[in-house]
XYZ file of C-alpha atoms in Angstrom:
461
model
C -5.537 -16.611 -16.685
C -2.341 -15.044 -17.739
C -1.302 -11.451 -17.138
C -2.406 -8.983 -19.903
C -0.527 -8.560 -22.813
C 1.839 -5.549 -22.728
C 3.077 -3.150 -25.953
C 6.239 -1.561 -26.060
C 5.414 1.878 -26.746
C 8.204 4.500 -27.782
C 6.254 8.053 -27.548
C 3.259 9.027 -25.552
C 1.729 12.334 -27.214
C -0.149 15.459 -26.787
C -1.076 14.926 -22.932
C -1.260 17.293 -19.858
C 0.626 17.449 -17.129
C -0.002 18.747 -13.972
C 0.882 22.305 -13.292
C 1.657 23.016 -17.117
C 0.119 24.814 -19.748
C -0.523 23.346 -23.384
C 0.147 19.790 -24.260
C 3.150 17.577 -24.034
C 4.945 14.450 -25.698
C 6.730 12.201 -23.408
C 9.558 9.734 -25.110
C 10.644 6.559 -24.182
C 13.151 3.920 -24.677
C 14.960 0.965 -23.226
C 18.388 1.414 -21.873
C 20.644 -1.544 -23.116
C 20.622 -4.164 -20.421
C 17.844 -2.482 -18.283
C 14.265 -4.777 -17.895
C 11.991 -1.469 -18.209
C 12.008 1.372 -20.416
C 12.783 4.912 -19.050
C 11.478 8.379 -19.880
C 13.830 9.838 -22.033
C 12.479 13.341 -22.824
C 9.487 15.539 -22.297
C 8.898 18.025 -25.210
C 6.152 20.033 -26.023
C 3.751 18.891 -28.653
C 3.412 20.911 -31.817
C 0.917 22.972 -31.997
C -0.269 22.297 -28.516
C -3.138 23.536 -27.074
C -5.084 22.660 -24.053
C -7.519 20.303 -25.490
C -9.956 19.009 -23.353
C -9.237 15.548 -24.880
C -5.747 15.393 -23.760
C -5.325 12.578 -21.449
C -4.031 14.019 -18.413
C -0.397 11.896 -17.174
C 0.421 11.298 -13.993
C 2.878 8.699 -11.875
C 1.344 4.982 -11.594
C -0.593 4.439 -8.388
C 1.231 1.933 -5.371
C -0.208 -0.201 -2.808
C 1.964 0.574 0.057
C 0.092 -2.191 1.874
C -2.472 -4.683 1.199
C -3.261 -8.403 2.271
C -2.862 -10.839 -0.679
C -3.544 -13.904 0.852
C -6.420 -12.311 2.787
C -8.452 -10.594 -0.229
C -11.653 -11.528 -1.663
C -12.514 -13.947 1.235
C -16.089 -12.731 0.582
C -16.368 -13.132 -2.797
C -15.522 -17.008 -2.693
C -18.699 -19.214 -1.688
C -16.808 -21.670 0.022
C -16.491 -19.177 2.793
C -19.965 -18.141 3.140
C -20.528 -19.251 6.377
C -17.509 -16.619 7.584
C -19.339 -13.590 6.754
C -19.511 -11.089 9.802
C -22.177 -11.478 11.911
C -20.902 -8.716 14.699
C -18.117 -6.966 12.708
C -16.409 -7.251 15.450
C -12.271 -6.974 15.439
C -12.044 -10.497 17.751
C -14.802 -11.882 15.289
C -12.648 -11.061 12.275
C -9.392 -12.439 13.759
C -11.555 -15.834 14.382
C -12.998 -15.846 11.532
C -10.034 -15.415 9.527
C -8.015 -17.708 11.468
C -11.114 -20.351 10.346
C -10.862 -19.288 6.507
C -6.999 -20.091 6.882
C -7.793 -23.654 7.671
C -9.378 -24.019 4.316
C -6.711 -21.948 2.290
C -5.166 -24.020 -0.775
C -2.986 -22.886 -3.331
C -5.637 -22.905 -5.894
C -7.768 -20.871 -4.093
C -4.431 -18.517 -3.029
C -3.587 -17.913 -6.783
C -7.183 -16.957 -7.658
C -8.111 -14.652 -5.265
C -4.750 -12.934 -5.096
C -4.961 -13.208 -9.037
C -8.232 -10.876 -8.980
C -6.425 -8.241 -6.448
C -3.692 -8.016 -8.611
C -5.497 -7.938 -11.968
C -7.963 -5.357 -10.687
C -5.183 -3.346 -9.214
C -3.162 -3.046 -12.521
C -6.532 -2.313 -13.893
C -6.762 0.761 -11.612
C -3.246 1.857 -12.517
C -0.919 0.077 -9.963
C 2.411 -0.758 -10.839
C 3.765 -1.651 -7.167
C 2.359 -3.279 -4.090
C 3.809 -4.204 -0.894
C 1.860 -7.472 -0.539
C 1.528 -9.081 2.887
C 1.023 -13.164 3.130
C 0.748 -14.956 6.313
C 3.233 -17.981 7.784
C 2.200 -19.442 10.598
C 1.361 -22.953 11.884
C -1.907 -23.078 10.367
C -0.829 -22.302 7.061
C 2.635 -22.661 6.907
C 4.249 -21.680 3.599
C 1.397 -22.161 1.689
C 0.675 -18.511 1.220
C 4.570 -17.389 0.962
C 4.701 -19.691 -1.976
C 1.211 -18.718 -3.617
C 2.623 -15.120 -3.212
C 5.807 -15.507 -4.770
C 4.014 -17.689 -7.640
C 2.134 -14.238 -8.045
C 5.128 -12.026 -8.042
C 6.600 -14.053 -10.591
C 3.988 -14.193 -12.935
C 2.911 -10.785 -12.463
C 6.488 -9.187 -12.574
C 6.009 -7.190 -15.998
C 2.709 -5.469 -14.887
C 3.584 -4.941 -11.350
C 6.042 -5.270 -8.503
C 4.968 -7.526 -6.173
C 7.064 -6.763 -2.931
C 6.413 -9.972 -0.904
C 5.859 -9.691 3.198
C 6.301 -12.953 5.132
C 3.853 -11.605 7.815
C 3.299 -12.814 11.176
C 0.017 -12.136 11.855
C -0.425 -14.219 15.003
C 2.194 -14.762 17.941
C 5.459 -15.466 17.701
C 6.691 -15.122 21.386
C 3.727 -15.931 23.119
C 0.882 -18.934 23.158
C 0.350 -22.540 22.556
C 2.016 -22.288 18.897
C 4.183 -19.059 19.335
C 7.989 -21.443 19.247
C 5.754 -22.982 15.625
C 5.309 -19.795 14.159
C 8.941 -18.185 14.771
C 10.516 -21.099 13.301
C 8.603 -20.938 10.695
C 9.059 -17.241 9.986
C 12.787 -18.089 10.513
C 12.849 -20.071 7.795
C 10.383 -17.710 5.412
C 12.537 -14.768 5.801
C 15.364 -16.057 4.583
C 14.118 -16.792 1.410
C 15.426 -14.425 -1.576
C 11.888 -14.113 -3.074
C 11.172 -12.344 0.826
C 11.533 -8.587 0.325
C 10.159 -7.537 4.079
C 9.661 -8.996 7.620
C 6.351 -8.107 8.695
C 4.538 -8.893 12.417
C 2.063 -7.441 14.727
C 3.197 -7.130 17.767
C -0.073 -6.135 19.771
C -1.390 -9.959 19.168
C 1.325 -11.075 21.704
C -0.429 -12.167 25.032
C 2.076 -9.267 26.969
C 4.034 -6.199 26.534
C 7.002 -7.726 27.032
C 5.949 -10.871 24.510
C 5.524 -7.407 22.236
C 8.822 -5.912 22.632
C 10.320 -9.362 22.062
C 8.297 -9.510 18.686
C 9.913 -6.183 17.638
C 13.614 -6.997 18.610
C 13.439 -10.215 16.842
C 11.850 -8.620 13.608
C 14.888 -5.623 13.493
C 17.492 -8.366 14.145
C 16.443 -10.549 11.448
C 15.926 -7.688 8.847
C 19.339 -6.546 9.686
C 20.835 -9.441 9.710
C 19.192 -10.908 6.164
C 19.157 -7.477 4.597
C 15.099 -7.038 4.477
C 12.692 -4.034 5.372
C 10.477 -4.100 8.240
C 6.748 -3.768 8.519
C 4.432 -3.302 11.646
C 1.168 -3.302 12.325
C 1.691 -1.446 15.768
C -0.232 0.520 18.207
C -3.613 -0.824 16.695
C -5.745 0.274 19.380
C -7.273 3.692 21.373
C -6.555 2.912 24.781
C -4.848 5.357 26.585
C -4.257 2.425 29.070
C -1.671 0.917 26.901
C 1.613 1.743 26.550
C 2.402 3.144 22.818
C 5.017 0.798 21.283
C 6.532 3.362 18.466
C 8.502 4.479 21.372
C 9.976 1.040 21.797
C 10.725 0.706 18.261
C 12.625 3.976 17.755
C 14.770 2.843 20.702
C 15.318 -0.171 19.425
C 16.418 0.809 15.706
C 18.905 2.900 17.435
C 20.279 0.410 19.554
C 20.857 -1.873 16.517
C 22.551 1.129 14.724
C 19.446 0.910 11.989
C 20.202 4.284 10.316
C 20.061 5.645 6.797
C 23.857 5.262 6.258
C 24.199 1.961 7.832
C 21.170 0.330 5.302
C 19.200 1.132 2.375
C 16.263 -0.718 3.871
C 13.274 1.081 5.538
C 10.756 0.450 8.284
C 6.938 0.908 7.786
C 4.652 1.473 10.853
C 1.085 0.279 9.489
C -2.482 1.446 11.616
C -1.025 3.221 14.753
C -4.372 4.231 15.628
C -2.760 4.622 19.364
C -0.888 7.755 17.976
C -4.044 9.587 17.133
C -4.519 10.197 21.241
C -1.394 11.878 20.718
C -0.515 15.672 21.942
C 1.117 18.213 20.099
C 4.288 17.595 22.144
C 4.286 13.781 21.637
C 4.389 14.576 18.061
C 7.044 16.986 17.899
C 9.258 14.322 19.728
C 8.552 11.619 17.828
C 9.093 13.837 14.881
C 12.726 15.018 16.152
C 13.382 11.724 17.411
C 13.529 9.968 13.722
C 14.774 13.273 12.358
C 17.546 13.492 14.752
C 18.454 9.974 14.504
C 18.202 9.710 10.790
C 15.816 6.777 10.696
C 14.251 5.591 7.556
C 10.641 5.286 8.576
C 7.363 5.446 7.044
C 3.824 5.521 8.321
C 1.137 3.958 6.722
C -2.562 5.151 7.391
C -5.303 2.731 6.525
C -8.459 4.216 6.845
C -10.839 2.078 5.755
C -9.749 -0.762 8.213
C -9.147 1.387 10.839
C -12.578 3.278 10.559
C -14.166 0.002 10.478
C -12.133 -1.690 13.331
C -10.385 0.802 15.670
C -12.578 2.002 18.202
C -11.897 2.853 22.413
C -12.334 -0.059 24.910
C -15.838 -0.207 26.420
C -17.310 2.686 24.069
C -21.222 3.314 24.412
C -23.281 3.112 21.463
C -24.068 6.395 21.321
C -20.448 7.521 21.508
C -18.164 5.900 18.806
C -15.231 7.504 17.999
C -12.997 5.931 15.360
C -8.919 6.430 14.843
C -6.846 6.162 12.008
C -3.570 8.568 11.276
C -4.250 12.185 9.997
C -1.804 11.485 7.247
C -1.576 15.397 5.787
C -1.109 16.955 9.344
C 1.553 14.276 10.143
C 3.014 15.362 6.982
C 2.547 19.142 6.891
C 3.062 20.015 10.055
C 4.938 17.534 11.639
C 7.200 16.549 8.792
C 6.865 12.894 8.924
C 6.933 10.738 5.837
C 3.171 9.015 5.623
C 1.241 7.266 3.234
C -2.335 5.863 2.948
C -2.959 2.206 1.841
C -6.009 -0.279 1.224
C -4.762 -2.600 3.612
C -7.811 -5.121 3.209
C -10.360 -5.580 0.840
C -13.166 -8.541 0.721
C -12.688 -10.152 4.272
C -13.928 -9.695 8.050
C -11.279 -6.976 8.536
C -12.697 -4.738 5.740
C -15.710 -5.777 4.110
C -15.998 -2.589 2.085
C -14.443 -1.032 -0.487
C -12.154 -1.756 -3.683
C -8.953 -2.320 -4.459
C -8.554 0.908 -6.125
C -6.045 3.668 -4.543
C -7.565 6.479 -5.969
C -10.817 5.618 -4.109
C -8.731 5.793 -0.900
C -7.435 9.138 -1.880
C -11.289 10.365 -2.410
C -11.726 8.847 1.323
C -8.723 10.771 2.451
C -10.887 14.231 1.413
C -13.476 13.731 3.693
C -11.382 12.002 6.625
C -9.131 14.672 6.637
C -11.268 17.586 5.733
C -8.755 18.332 3.045
C -10.762 20.103 0.104
C -7.986 22.376 -1.440
C -6.183 21.784 -4.428
C -2.811 21.174 -2.866
C -4.164 18.635 -0.326
C -5.684 16.496 -3.473
C -2.169 16.727 -5.340
C -0.857 15.249 -1.940
C -3.337 12.678 -1.424
C -2.567 11.481 -4.884
C 1.072 11.354 -4.215
C 0.053 9.452 -0.867
C -0.842 6.607 -3.274
C 1.657 6.656 -5.859
C 4.643 8.732 -5.838
C 5.237 8.466 -2.069
C 4.151 5.165 -1.598
C 6.402 3.982 -4.124
C 9.116 5.832 -1.991
C 8.214 4.703 1.410
C 8.450 0.679 0.135
C 11.891 1.125 -1.072
C 11.122 1.038 -4.411
C 12.087 4.636 -5.764
C 14.113 7.432 -4.477
C 11.878 10.276 -2.168
C 9.515 12.434 -4.567
C 7.350 15.044 -3.198
C 5.926 15.917 -6.353
C 3.788 14.665 -9.257
C 5.927 15.530 -11.708
C 7.207 12.760 -14.478
C 11.179 13.186 -15.111
C 13.518 12.230 -17.618
C 15.279 9.187 -16.624
C 12.248 7.950 -13.941
C 10.829 4.468 -15.022
C 8.102 5.047 -17.453
C 5.083 3.720 -15.346
C 2.465 6.443 -16.638
C -1.355 6.613 -15.730
C -3.484 8.516 -18.237
C -6.980 9.716 -17.266
C -9.136 10.639 -19.949
C -12.089 12.733 -20.468
C -14.552 9.834 -22.588
C -18.169 8.766 -22.042
C -18.200 5.724 -19.437
C -22.129 6.599 -19.119
C -23.707 5.145 -22.186
C -25.515 8.298 -22.769
C -22.978 9.948 -25.111
C -22.006 12.578 -22.693
C -18.635 13.054 -21.092
C -17.876 15.080 -18.011
C -14.469 16.307 -17.511
C -12.153 16.516 -14.649
C -9.497 19.431 -13.947
C -6.122 18.439 -13.120
C -5.270 16.336 -9.877
C -7.716 17.670 -7.593
C -10.826 16.536 -10.092
C -9.228 13.023 -10.364
C -9.260 12.530 -6.569
C -12.723 14.455 -5.601
C -14.159 11.945 -8.212
C -12.195 9.505 -9.277
C -12.641 8.213 -12.640
C -13.862 4.576 -13.538
C -10.963 1.968 -14.728
C -12.302 2.628 -18.381
C -11.568 5.983 -18.525
C -7.932 4.950 -17.606
C -4.543 3.544 -19.525
C -1.904 2.264 -17.839
C 2.208 2.392 -19.082
C 3.900 -0.153 -17.241
C 7.905 0.066 -17.777
C 7.134 1.835 -21.043
C 4.812 -1.045 -22.223
C 0.776 -0.452 -22.670
C -1.286 -2.534 -21.168
C -4.303 -4.153 -22.801
C -7.518 -3.019 -22.005
C -10.358 -4.527 -23.618
C -12.871 -2.787 -21.561
C -11.105 0.685 -21.803
C -13.105 3.379 -24.037
C -9.927 5.829 -24.253
C -8.514 6.007 -27.928
C -4.882 4.729 -28.426
C -4.137 7.735 -30.692
C -1.567 9.252 -28.236
C 0.660 6.302 -28.844
C 3.288 5.674 -31.153
C 4.963 1.821 -30.456
C 8.125 0.802 -30.527
């Protein structure tokens, strides 16, 4: 199935903007030699008023952390024998390893297309996509990911992570896995080096893993992304301190490279006290380290639990994203991680569902918190993966890439009833269905055969 048809637009008219009265027109054009259009002007709509029918225009969505090759394993009949029976982390690792033995290019392309298509229809225009490289799959997942990246480039910027889920410094296949990663990370289509230090057999091997990834990222000019400290065990060393020390020793600062570091999961950090958080934030700030954290609550709450927990006492851990941002000044976002597999059998590919979930997880019911949660799956997320400059608001600005998501108040019930949602908070608290959304990506309107939204807002180029 080909990517959706895209139609260039020159004007989006009579839209509401967050924090502004009346309605507005957004002019869009493509600079000479540019592959995409930018916002050139935002002006009041003639005879502007606050019509409830006017759509709300917001920045498009971003996946800062999602696994492309493992998506929707549970939706494919050939993996029916690998549905969870205990729901444990060990089972998820085992079943995913078994599933990988069946991966084919055709299967990877089909499930990867499901993920990208579903994400784009939700309003996603950029994603950091993990694809595994190891002795089981060799470069098959990576090659499929690169093919999908190229095929969908007009609709979605797919940032490819060459990802070592398995050990690269321990175990029977560590050397083979590392050699494959050495080959993969040098490919020009690979944007990010990703590893999972906690799967190594010892702390020393985990530290070798971290050092290798940082050295190769600096050598090859790539971002680095660690699945880190995925436990709730006070008896285990928090390796985030080793990551910071190694980054400093290797000279990775905002002045030496424009590449960024992402630390994912980090559930062990939820056991930190205020002083540890203060020291962590100060260490990052004082050494000018371009670090972002990504909380992955759908996976973390399903999988991250303390060792030997009793059946009546089963706490779960996920990064307190809003507190990390507001109280400690850390750059923190949220991501889907997995969808439709043993690591996360629940949830969808829609980032707005995650922002909505965050309201409950973080007890974040204010309008300001809703806006921050939307940023965490849009502007902040895009900046965290290095695809745009930092932006801590939801404003659409002249000069920015024209990636715009429109939300309409339309009847999606089939009962001739439409329900208004007021502002960003209304969108986060009760996410509209995909049929209530229209996406402009790079200045082009995505065809939406199932959309209920009128096209009267658009003047086409």
